[in-house]
Amino acid sequence: MRSEAYSYRKFFKYPLKIWKIGKGEKSLVFSKGIEIRQIVVSILIFGFFFLFRGSINQVLPTTFQLAFYAVLPWMIAGVICRSKLDGKRLDRFFIGYFRYLFTKRFCYSSHRPVYQPQMKKSQSYERFQ
């Protein structure tokens, strides 16, 4: 029975990708695919650049502005998504980090929460004979 079950671990190990946009002959096909998390990170970086567009546009010439707003966020997002933080992917690292922030006040023993007043009691040990 166990050998017939399908393992979804292989499926979730790899990031979600967009392989083709559109239908028919006019569709746009990506041979290696575009990761959805890279798209999200690049949109966030673009939004950050867009907040400071007044000061950025004063420094950059007009010809470099398109490259700065379109290409640079995509390249930075690619580097960020490929980097490993503590041996984990970017999204898995932040999910674990925020999960720790919200659950660090709780102590568990044998997968059960420990009563908080119990944790504050002083412990005493008997001598081993």
Tab-separated table of C-alpha atoms in Angstrom:
chain	number	residue	atom	x	y	z
A	1	MET	CA	0.000	0.000	0.000
A	2	ARG	CA	2.811	2.389	0.891
A	3	SER	CA	4.658	1.903	-2.411
A	4	GLU	CA	1.548	2.833	-4.410
A	5	ALA	CA	1.177	6.222	-2.707
A	6	TYR	CA	2.405	9.231	-4.658
A	7	SER	CA	5.056	11.406	-3.039
A	8	TYR	CA	4.422	15.136	-3.437
A	9	ARG	CA	7.868	15.924	-2.029
A	10	LYS	CA	9.399	15.857	-5.509
A	11	PHE	CA	6.774	18.297	-6.735
A	12	PHE	CA	7.204	20.848	-3.932
A	13	LYS	CA	11.003	20.667	-3.980
A	14	TYR	CA	11.179	22.669	-7.192
A	15	PRO	CA	9.892	26.250	-7.510
A	16	LEU	CA	6.782	27.114	-9.488
A	17	LYS	CA	7.590	28.392	-12.981
A	18	ILE	CA	5.831	29.987	-15.913
A	19	TRP	CA	6.763	28.188	-19.118
A	20	LYS	CA	4.495	29.832	-21.693
A	21	ILE	CA	2.326	32.931	-21.969
A	22	GLY	CA	-0.467	32.906	-24.513
A	23	LYS	CA	-1.865	30.299	-26.883
A	24	GLY	CA	-1.192	29.272	-30.431
A	25	GLU	CA	1.555	30.626	-32.676
A	26	LYS	CA	1.745	34.010	-30.962
A	27	SER	CA	2.570	32.561	-27.570
A	28	LEU	CA	5.724	33.585	-25.742
A	29	VAL	CA	7.717	30.496	-24.668
A	30	PHE	CA	10.457	30.493	-22.010
A	31	SER	CA	12.880	27.584	-22.417
A	32	LYS	CA	14.090	27.576	-18.793
A	33	GLY	CA	10.905	29.010	-17.286
A	34	ILE	CA	10.443	32.070	-15.082
A	35	GLU	CA	10.125	31.498	-11.348
A	36	ILE	CA	7.086	33.096	-9.749
A	37	ARG	CA	9.019	33.994	-6.609
A	38	GLN	CA	11.557	35.891	-8.738
A	39	ILE	CA	8.702	37.855	-10.308
A	40	VAL	CA	7.323	38.745	-6.863
A	41	VAL	CA	10.727	39.796	-5.498
A	42	SER	CA	11.473	41.912	-8.592
A	43	ILE	CA	8.101	43.676	-8.263
A	44	LEU	CA	8.902	44.462	-4.619
A	45	ILE	CA	12.328	45.841	-5.572
A	46	PHE	CA	10.760	47.865	-8.401
A	47	GLY	CA	8.248	49.306	-5.916
A	48	PHE	CA	11.106	50.271	-3.595
A	49	PHE	CA	12.923	52.007	-6.479
A	50	PHE	CA	9.687	53.678	-7.540
A	51	LEU	CA	9.288	55.236	-4.078
A	52	PHE	CA	12.608	57.033	-4.519
A	53	ARG	CA	12.219	57.805	-8.224
A	54	GLY	CA	12.604	61.567	-7.722
A	55	SER	CA	16.115	61.346	-6.352
A	56	ILE	CA	17.087	58.464	-8.654
A	57	ASN	CA	15.940	60.316	-11.778
A	58	GLN	CA	18.042	63.340	-10.806
A	59	VAL	CA	21.197	61.205	-10.668
A	60	LEU	CA	20.646	58.938	-13.687
A	61	PRO	CA	20.571	60.145	-17.295
A	62	THR	CA	17.319	59.549	-19.179
A	63	THR	CA	18.813	56.772	-21.310
A	64	PHE	CA	19.694	54.620	-18.267
A	65	GLN	CA	16.384	55.019	-16.444
A	66	LEU	CA	14.589	52.279	-18.384
A	67	ALA	CA	17.428	49.844	-17.756
A	68	PHE	CA	17.546	50.836	-14.089
A	69	TYR	CA	13.821	50.321	-13.495
A	70	ALA	CA	13.369	47.217	-15.678
A	71	VAL	CA	16.613	45.255	-15.754
A	72	LEU	CA	18.231	45.982	-12.383
A	73	PRO	CA	15.292	44.740	-10.220
A	74	TRP	CA	15.132	41.549	-12.291
A	75	MET	CA	18.859	40.895	-11.893
A	76	ILE	CA	18.837	41.638	-8.153
A	77	ALA	CA	15.802	39.366	-7.695
A	78	GLY	CA	17.610	36.570	-9.556
A	79	VAL	CA	20.627	36.845	-7.280
A	80	ILE	CA	18.447	36.957	-4.161
A	81	CYS	CA	16.345	33.953	-5.209
A	82	ARG	CA	19.410	31.833	-6.019
A	83	SER	CA	21.184	32.628	-2.760
A	84	LYS	CA	20.891	30.252	0.170
A	85	LEU	CA	20.270	31.542	3.683
A	86	ASP	CA	21.280	28.957	6.297
A	87	GLY	CA	21.128	26.355	3.535
A	88	LYS	CA	17.481	27.165	2.740
A	89	ARG	CA	15.706	28.879	-0.109
A	90	LEU	CA	14.682	32.487	0.465
A	91	ASP	CA	10.974	31.813	0.980
A	92	ARG	CA	11.582	28.827	3.289
A	93	PHE	CA	14.030	30.889	5.369
A	94	PHE	CA	11.544	33.723	5.958
A	95	ILE	CA	8.661	31.333	6.645
A	96	GLY	CA	10.755	29.606	9.317
A	97	TYR	CA	11.995	32.919	10.717
A	98	PHE	CA	8.506	34.419	11.102
A	99	ARG	CA	7.179	31.153	12.502
A	100	TYR	CA	9.927	31.328	15.131
A	101	LEU	CA	9.092	34.955	15.963
A	102	PHE	CA	5.450	34.121	16.655
A	103	THR	CA	6.008	30.852	18.532
A	104	LYS	CA	9.215	31.493	20.487
A	105	ARG	CA	7.304	32.403	23.649
A	106	PHE	CA	5.907	28.882	23.919
A	107	CYS	CA	7.763	25.839	25.180
A	108	TYR	CA	6.913	22.356	23.999
A	109	SER	CA	7.652	18.966	25.480
A	110	SER	CA	6.662	15.828	23.562
A	111	HIS	CA	4.721	18.010	21.106
A	112	ARG	CA	2.546	19.447	23.889
A	113	PRO	CA	2.682	23.019	25.186
A	114	VAL	CA	4.104	23.358	28.687
A	115	TYR	CA	2.025	25.274	31.217
A	116	GLN	CA	3.760	28.663	31.671
A	117	PRO	CA	3.644	28.856	35.517
A	118	GLN	CA	5.339	25.465	35.524
A	119	MET	CA	8.255	26.980	33.593
A	120	LYS	CA	8.765	29.727	36.184
A	121	LYS	CA	9.102	27.374	39.169
A	122	SER	CA	12.580	26.789	40.511
A	123	GLN	CA	13.824	23.294	39.924
A	124	SER	CA	15.427	21.107	42.536
A	125	TYR	CA	17.197	17.829	42.042
A	126	GLU	CA	17.530	14.847	44.358
A	127	ARG	CA	20.891	13.308	44.940
A	128	PHE	CA	21.522	10.186	42.858
A	129	GLN	CA	22.386	7.077	44.850
